[in-house]
Short mmCIF file of C-alpha atoms in Angstrom, two decimals:
data_model
loop_
_atom_site.label_atom_id
_atom_site.label_comp_id
_atom_site.label_asym_id
_atom_site.label_seq_id
_atom_site.Cartn_x
_atom_site.Cartn_y
_atom_site.Cartn_z
CA MET A 52 11.07 -1.57 -15.24
CA HIS A 53 13.62 -0.57 -12.68
CA ILE A 54 11.41 0.58 -9.70
CA PRO A 55 13.20 3.48 -7.89
CA ASP A 56 13.24 3.89 -4.19
CA ASN A 57 10.06 5.38 -2.51
CA TYR A 58 7.66 4.21 -5.18
CA LEU A 59 6.83 1.19 -3.11
CA SER A 60 6.20 1.13 0.65
CA PRO A 61 8.96 -0.25 2.93
CA ALA A 62 6.51 -3.01 3.73
CA THR A 63 6.00 -3.87 0.06
CA CYS A 64 9.73 -3.83 -0.54
CA ALA A 65 10.30 -6.09 2.55
CA ALA A 66 7.63 -8.58 1.39
CA LEU A 67 9.04 -8.85 -2.08
CA GLY A 68 12.63 -9.03 -0.74
CA ALA A 69 11.52 -11.97 1.59
CA ALA A 70 9.84 -13.63 -1.35
CA VAL A 71 12.98 -13.60 -3.49
CA VAL A 72 15.45 -14.71 -0.69
CA PRO A 73 14.50 -18.40 -0.96
CA VAL A 74 14.79 -18.16 -4.71
CA TRP A 75 18.42 -16.84 -4.32
CA ALA A 76 19.10 -19.62 -1.81
CA VAL A 77 17.96 -22.34 -4.08
CA SER A 78 19.69 -20.66 -7.15
CA VAL A 79 22.98 -20.52 -5.19
CA LYS A 80 22.78 -24.22 -4.20
CA LYS A 81 21.87 -25.24 -7.76
CA VAL A 82 24.76 -23.17 -9.22
CA LYS A 83 27.24 -24.63 -6.78
CA LYS A 84 26.11 -28.15 -7.68
CA GLU A 85 25.68 -27.80 -11.47
CA ILE A 86 28.13 -25.17 -12.65
CA THR A 87 31.77 -26.21 -12.79
CA ARG A 88 34.54 -23.80 -11.90
CA ALA A 89 35.58 -23.65 -15.67
CA LYS A 90 31.83 -22.68 -16.51
CA MET A 91 31.46 -20.10 -13.62
CA PRO A 92 32.89 -17.04 -15.55
CA LEU A 93 30.08 -17.72 -18.04
CA LEU A 94 27.64 -16.31 -15.40
CA GLY A 95 29.79 -13.00 -15.41
CA ILE A 96 29.40 -12.95 -19.27
CA GLY A 97 25.69 -13.53 -19.04
CA ALA A 98 25.26 -10.79 -16.34
CA SER A 99 27.30 -8.49 -18.64
CA PHE A 100 24.96 -9.19 -21.59
CA SER A 101 21.89 -8.37 -19.38
CA PHE A 102 23.51 -5.30 -18.07
CA LEU A 103 24.31 -3.96 -21.51
CA MET A 104 20.88 -4.93 -22.98
CA MET A 105 19.29 -2.88 -20.14
CA MET A 106 21.24 0.18 -21.28
CA PHE A 107 19.69 0.12 -24.79
CA ASN A 108 16.65 2.26 -24.08
CA VAL A 109 13.97 2.24 -26.77
CA PRO A 110 11.07 4.68 -27.15
CA LEU A 111 7.72 3.31 -26.11
CA PRO A 112 4.13 4.42 -26.89
CA GLY A 113 3.08 7.31 -24.56
CA GLY A 114 6.45 9.06 -24.65
CA THR A 115 8.32 6.79 -22.21
CA THR A 116 11.20 4.51 -22.64
CA GLY A 117 11.93 0.80 -21.93
CA HIS A 118 14.58 -1.89 -22.57
CA ALA A 119 15.35 -5.39 -23.03
CA VAL A 120 16.67 -7.56 -20.00
CA GLY A 121 17.88 -10.78 -21.54
CA GLY A 122 16.43 -12.98 -18.66
CA THR A 123 15.10 -15.67 -20.95
CA LEU A 124 18.26 -15.71 -23.12
CA LEU A 125 20.42 -16.32 -19.95
CA ALA A 126 18.02 -19.01 -18.78
CA VAL A 127 18.34 -20.87 -22.07
CA LEU A 128 22.16 -20.49 -22.12
CA LEU A 129 22.91 -21.21 -18.47
CA GLY A 130 19.75 -22.55 -16.84
CA PRO A 131 17.14 -20.53 -15.02
CA PHE A 132 18.81 -20.67 -11.63
CA SER A 133 22.08 -19.34 -13.04
CA ALA A 134 20.17 -16.67 -14.92
CA CYS A 135 18.51 -15.60 -11.60
CA ILE A 136 22.00 -15.06 -10.06
CA SER A 137 23.43 -13.38 -13.15
CA VAL A 138 20.58 -10.83 -13.51
CA SER A 139 20.41 -10.24 -9.73
CA VAL A 140 24.03 -9.18 -9.62
CA ALA A 141 23.64 -7.01 -12.71
CA LEU A 142 20.75 -5.33 -11.03
CA LEU A 143 22.79 -4.80 -7.85
CA ILE A 144 25.67 -3.20 -9.81
CA GLN A 145 23.21 -1.00 -11.60
CA ALA A 146 21.59 0.06 -8.35
CA LEU A 147 24.84 0.66 -6.42
CA PHE A 148 26.91 2.39 -9.05
CA PHE A 149 24.46 3.94 -11.43
CA GLY A 150 21.35 4.65 -9.52
CA ASP A 151 19.29 2.48 -11.94
CA GLY A 152 16.78 0.95 -9.54
CA GLY A 153 16.46 1.59 -5.91
CA ILE A 154 18.28 0.10 -3.03
CA LEU A 155 15.22 -0.55 -0.78
CA SER A 156 13.38 -1.82 -3.96
CA PHE A 157 16.30 -4.14 -4.93
CA GLY A 158 14.38 -7.27 -4.00
CA ALA A 159 11.36 -6.08 -5.80
CA ASN A 160 13.34 -5.58 -9.06
CA CYS A 161 15.01 -8.93 -8.71
CA PHE A 162 11.62 -10.57 -8.00
CA ASN A 163 10.41 -9.22 -11.38
CA MET A 164 13.36 -9.37 -13.57
CA ALA A 165 15.67 -12.04 -12.13
CA PHE A 166 12.90 -14.46 -10.93
CA VAL A 167 9.63 -14.02 -12.85
CA LEU A 168 11.10 -13.12 -16.15
CA PRO A 169 13.70 -15.95 -16.64
CA PHE A 170 11.60 -18.65 -15.08
CA VAL A 171 8.47 -17.79 -16.97
CA GLY A 172 10.39 -17.28 -20.07
CA TYR A 173 12.40 -20.64 -19.74
CA PHE A 174 9.21 -22.52 -18.89
CA VAL A 175 7.57 -21.26 -22.18
CA TYR A 176 10.94 -21.97 -24.15
CA LYS A 177 11.04 -25.51 -22.75
CA LEU A 178 7.25 -26.12 -23.47
CA ILE A 179 7.80 -25.19 -27.13
CA ARG A 180 11.11 -26.84 -27.58
CA ASP A 181 9.94 -30.14 -26.21
CA ARG A 182 7.10 -30.25 -28.64
CA VAL A 183 8.74 -28.82 -31.75
CA ARG A 184 11.98 -30.76 -31.70
CA SER A 185 14.02 -28.88 -34.22
CA GLU A 186 16.10 -25.80 -34.73
CA LYS A 187 13.00 -24.00 -35.54
CA GLY A 188 11.42 -25.14 -32.20
CA GLU A 189 14.53 -23.84 -30.34
CA TYR A 190 14.22 -20.26 -31.93
CA LEU A 191 10.43 -20.23 -31.60
CA GLY A 192 10.73 -21.12 -27.97
CA ILE A 193 13.30 -18.41 -27.34
CA VAL A 194 11.31 -15.70 -29.12
CA ILE A 195 7.99 -16.51 -27.63
CA GLY A 196 9.41 -17.22 -24.15
CA SER A 197 11.33 -13.92 -24.23
CA TYR A 198 8.29 -12.04 -25.13
CA ILE A 199 6.02 -13.66 -22.47
CA GLY A 200 8.71 -13.49 -19.81
CA ILE A 201 9.27 -9.84 -20.05
CA ASN A 202 5.56 -9.00 -20.15
CA ALA A 203 4.98 -11.19 -17.18
CA ALA A 204 7.68 -9.26 -15.18
CA ALA A 205 6.06 -5.89 -16.46
CA LEU A 206 2.68 -7.03 -15.22
CA CYS A 207 4.15 -7.77 -11.76
CA ALA A 208 5.79 -4.36 -11.57
CA ALA A 209 2.51 -2.80 -12.65
CA ILE A 210 0.59 -4.58 -9.88
CA GLU A 211 3.24 -3.58 -7.42
CA PHE A 212 2.86 0.01 -8.54
CA GLY A 213 -0.95 -0.16 -8.63
CA ILE A 214 -1.57 -1.53 -5.13
CA GLN A 215 0.30 1.29 -3.46
CA PRO A 216 -2.45 3.92 -3.51
CA LEU A 217 -4.93 1.30 -2.35
CA LEU A 218 -2.96 0.39 0.72
CA PHE A 219 -0.90 3.51 1.75
CA ARG A 220 -2.52 6.89 1.98
CA ASN A 221 -2.24 9.87 4.37
CA ALA A 222 -4.94 11.41 6.36
CA ALA A 223 -6.06 13.62 3.40
CA GLY A 224 -6.45 10.55 1.28
CA GLN A 225 -3.36 11.17 -0.91
CA ALA A 226 -1.15 8.36 -1.92
CA LEU A 227 2.04 8.11 0.10
CA TYR A 228 4.07 6.22 -2.59
CA SER A 229 3.24 5.39 -6.24
CA PRO A 230 0.06 7.44 -6.84
CA TYR A 231 -1.40 5.51 -9.79
CA PRO A 232 -3.99 2.81 -9.22
CA LEU A 233 -4.06 -0.48 -11.03
CA SER A 234 -6.46 0.96 -13.78
CA VAL A 235 -3.59 3.22 -14.74
CA SER A 236 -0.41 1.24 -13.92
CA VAL A 237 -1.39 -2.06 -15.67
CA PRO A 238 -2.12 -0.56 -19.18
CA ALA A 239 0.69 2.05 -18.72
CA MET A 240 3.27 -0.86 -18.22
CA LEU A 241 1.73 -3.55 -20.27
CA ILE A 242 0.69 -1.90 -23.58
CA PRO A 243 4.12 -0.49 -24.34
CA HIS A 244 5.78 -3.70 -23.42
CA LEU A 245 3.32 -5.86 -25.34
CA LEU A 246 3.62 -3.56 -28.46
CA VAL A 247 7.49 -2.72 -28.36
CA ALA A 248 9.61 -3.73 -25.44
CA GLY A 249 8.53 -7.41 -25.64
CA VAL A 250 9.50 -7.39 -29.39
CA VAL A 251 12.90 -5.93 -28.55
CA GLU A 252 13.47 -8.51 -25.92
CA ALA A 253 12.63 -11.26 -28.34
CA VAL A 254 14.81 -10.00 -31.11
CA PHE A 255 17.78 -9.27 -28.93
CA SER A 256 17.51 -12.65 -27.31
CA ALA A 257 17.24 -14.61 -30.61
CA ALA A 258 20.08 -12.61 -32.27
CA ILE A 259 22.51 -13.06 -29.48
CA PHE A 260 21.63 -16.70 -29.09
CA ALA A 261 22.22 -17.30 -32.84
CA PHE A 262 25.56 -15.54 -32.63
CA ILE A 263 26.67 -17.61 -29.50
CA LYS A 264 25.56 -20.83 -31.00
CA LYS A 265 27.70 -20.06 -34.12
CA VAL A 266 30.89 -18.83 -32.47
CA SER A 267 30.87 -20.55 -29.09
CA PRO A 268 28.62 -23.57 -29.14
CA GLY A 269 30.32 -24.86 -26.02
CA THR A 270 28.46 -22.15 -24.10
CA ILE A 271 25.23 -24.00 -25.10
CA TYR A 272 26.04 -27.65 -25.79
CA GLU A 273 28.18 -29.76 -23.48
CA GLY A 274 31.34 -31.06 -25.21
CA ALA A 275 31.16 -28.56 -28.11
CA LYS A 276 34.28 -26.42 -28.84
CA GLU A 277 34.19 -22.84 -27.39
CA LYS A 278 35.49 -19.70 -29.01
CA SER A 279 34.97 -17.29 -26.07
CA LYS A 280 37.09 -14.55 -27.82
CA ALA A 281 34.23 -14.01 -30.19
CA VAL A 282 31.74 -13.72 -27.21
CA TYR A 283 34.10 -11.00 -25.66
CA GLY A 284 34.09 -9.37 -29.03
CA LEU A 285 30.32 -9.15 -28.99
CA LEU A 286 30.37 -7.61 -25.49
CA ALA A 287 32.95 -5.01 -26.76
CA ALA A 288 30.74 -4.20 -29.75
CA LEU A 289 27.67 -3.79 -27.48
CA ILE A 290 29.59 -1.57 -25.14
CA LEU A 291 30.53 0.81 -28.08
CA LEU A 292 26.96 0.78 -29.34
CA THR A 293 25.26 1.55 -25.96
CA PRO A 294 24.97 5.35 -26.59
CA LEU A 295 22.25 4.31 -28.98
CA GLY A 296 20.19 4.06 -25.89
CA LEU A 297 20.53 7.85 -25.35
CA LEU A 298 18.52 8.37 -28.51
CA ALA A 299 15.31 7.34 -26.63
CA THR A 300 14.18 10.60 -24.89
CA GLY A 301 11.82 10.66 -21.91
CA THR A 302 11.64 8.84 -18.68
CA ALA A 303 10.54 5.18 -18.29
CA TRP A 304 7.14 4.89 -16.74
CA GLY A 305 7.15 4.79 -13.04
CA GLU A 306 10.75 6.06 -12.77
CA TRP A 307 10.25 9.82 -12.40
CA GLY A 308 12.22 11.65 -9.82
CA ALA A 309 10.27 13.33 -7.01
CA ASP A 310 10.92 16.75 -8.75
CA GLU A 311 9.18 15.44 -11.91
CA ILE A 312 6.14 13.47 -10.66
CA ARG A 313 4.07 16.49 -9.76
CA GLU A 314 3.94 17.44 -13.48
CA VAL A 315 3.30 13.92 -14.85
CA VAL A 316 0.10 13.89 -16.82
CA SER A 317 -2.38 11.02 -16.39
CA ASP A 318 -5.91 11.05 -17.91
CA GLY A 319 -5.41 14.46 -19.14
CA LYS A 320 -4.39 16.15 -15.93
CA ALA A 321 -1.13 16.52 -13.96
CA LEU A 322 -0.72 14.79 -10.66
CA GLY A 323 -0.38 18.10 -8.96
CA PHE A 324 1.38 16.86 -5.73
CA ILE A 325 4.49 14.93 -4.57
CA PRO A 326 3.63 11.81 -2.54
CA GLN A 327 4.96 12.16 1.05
CA GLY A 328 6.85 8.89 0.88
CA MET A 329 8.78 10.15 -2.21
CA GLN A 330 9.46 13.60 -0.78
CA ASN A 331 10.74 12.38 2.51
CA GLY A 332 11.79 8.92 1.67
CA PHE A 333 15.21 7.06 1.49
CA ARG A 334 17.95 8.67 -0.56
CA PHE A 335 21.04 7.04 -1.99
CA GLU A 336 23.56 8.84 -4.05
CA SER A 337 25.30 6.57 -6.74
CA MET A 338 28.74 7.07 -8.10
CA MET A 339 27.71 7.46 -11.70
CA PRO A 340 24.08 8.39 -11.69
CA ASP A 341 22.17 7.71 -14.88
CA TYR A 342 25.31 6.23 -16.40
CA SER A 343 27.04 9.68 -16.55
CA VAL A 344 30.48 11.03 -15.47
CA GLY A 345 30.85 14.57 -14.46
CA GLY A 346 33.06 16.67 -16.83
CA ILE A 347 32.89 14.54 -19.82
CA PRO A 348 30.48 14.30 -22.73
CA GLU A 349 27.26 12.30 -22.22
CA VAL A 350 28.28 9.61 -24.96
CA ALA A 351 31.72 9.10 -23.36
CA GLY A 352 30.20 8.86 -19.91
CA TYR A 353 27.69 6.18 -21.17
CA ILE A 354 30.41 4.16 -22.68
CA LEU A 355 32.74 4.42 -19.58
CA SER A 356 29.74 3.41 -17.46
CA ALA A 357 29.26 0.30 -19.83
CA VAL A 358 33.01 -0.51 -19.49
CA ALA A 359 32.90 -0.13 -15.70
CA GLY A 360 29.87 -2.19 -15.35
CA VAL A 361 30.98 -5.04 -17.46
CA ALA A 362 34.38 -5.05 -15.81
CA VAL A 363 33.00 -5.34 -12.30
CA LEU A 364 30.70 -8.13 -13.33
CA LEU A 365 33.34 -10.21 -15.01
CA ILE A 366 35.70 -9.57 -11.99
CA VAL A 367 33.03 -10.60 -9.44
CA PHE A 368 32.27 -13.89 -11.20
CA LYS A 369 36.06 -14.54 -11.76
CA ILE A 370 36.54 -14.11 -8.02
CA VAL A 371 33.72 -16.51 -7.37
CA SER A 372 35.23 -18.92 -9.85
CA SER A 373 38.54 -18.88 -8.08
CA LEU A 374 36.77 -19.39 -4.57
CA LYS A 375 34.87 -22.32 -6.01
CA LYS A 376 38.25 -23.85 -7.27
CA ASN A 377 39.84 -23.48 -3.84
CA ASN A 378 36.82 -25.00 -2.01
CA HIS A 379 35.56 -27.66 -4.41
CA GLY A 380 38.46 -28.50 -6.76
CA VAL A 381 38.93 -32.02 -5.23
CA HIS A 382 35.49 -32.93 -6.33
CA GLU A 383 35.88 -31.95 -9.96
#
């Protein structure tokens, strides 16, 4: 679901970026007001969970791959506005350091995965939890909310892909950016997410929520005792398990490189050309592309990438926490 650069036109990227800016602005204000300096590092932990969940690729129908995001989980644990900030920062680290998702399309990816996913998922969760007032209702809300949230995000990405050939073509009538119309992009994105990725999102979210509820209830319920060491232990375990994501072969739908897309088969035939916008578009070289490190085995590189990503996220939110303390400590 990470849209690379040059799949969406600059105009589309600008529009989606402009749409998500006010969401970020409101989210930052909410976080400043509602999250104490002691709780601020939890956003780093949440961002780390999302980052790691996105490294666990799973095979999807059609020979592509997908992954969970954890947006609804973070919305339940931290609130939807905090989840928006956490997932956005995770996506930024992925784009800058690992080339997972584009730079120009960063706003589009945040719109889908940091805005639509956690807010839709949280709305569904709250709708169910408020009507089924029990532990069963809580888990039912998380499972259904997570499932609907990620599929809503996938639908948004599919629409963004699918409108490109309608709006942006060259003089010969060839698509300049994503070449697949809505009739192709919507089923290609939604069917695998409805069948597999949505289930993975729901299972991951419910399992991690259950673990955190047991070992660190203070993360969820005000006044409850926290055991944050166990949460860090779970992060460490997930880091060591991330190479399982390498078992899923193939490329996620809509994430092919310019050198691949010519040969991608749709409706029984290969595309046969490279869209001009992809061939001549924006290029950015990340430090550790595709979570790899030159000169070391793939598995080791994947684990090292996971360690680096989590470390950066925890440090970023620790710094933010210290700044909040300096600026607002008198009010707390």
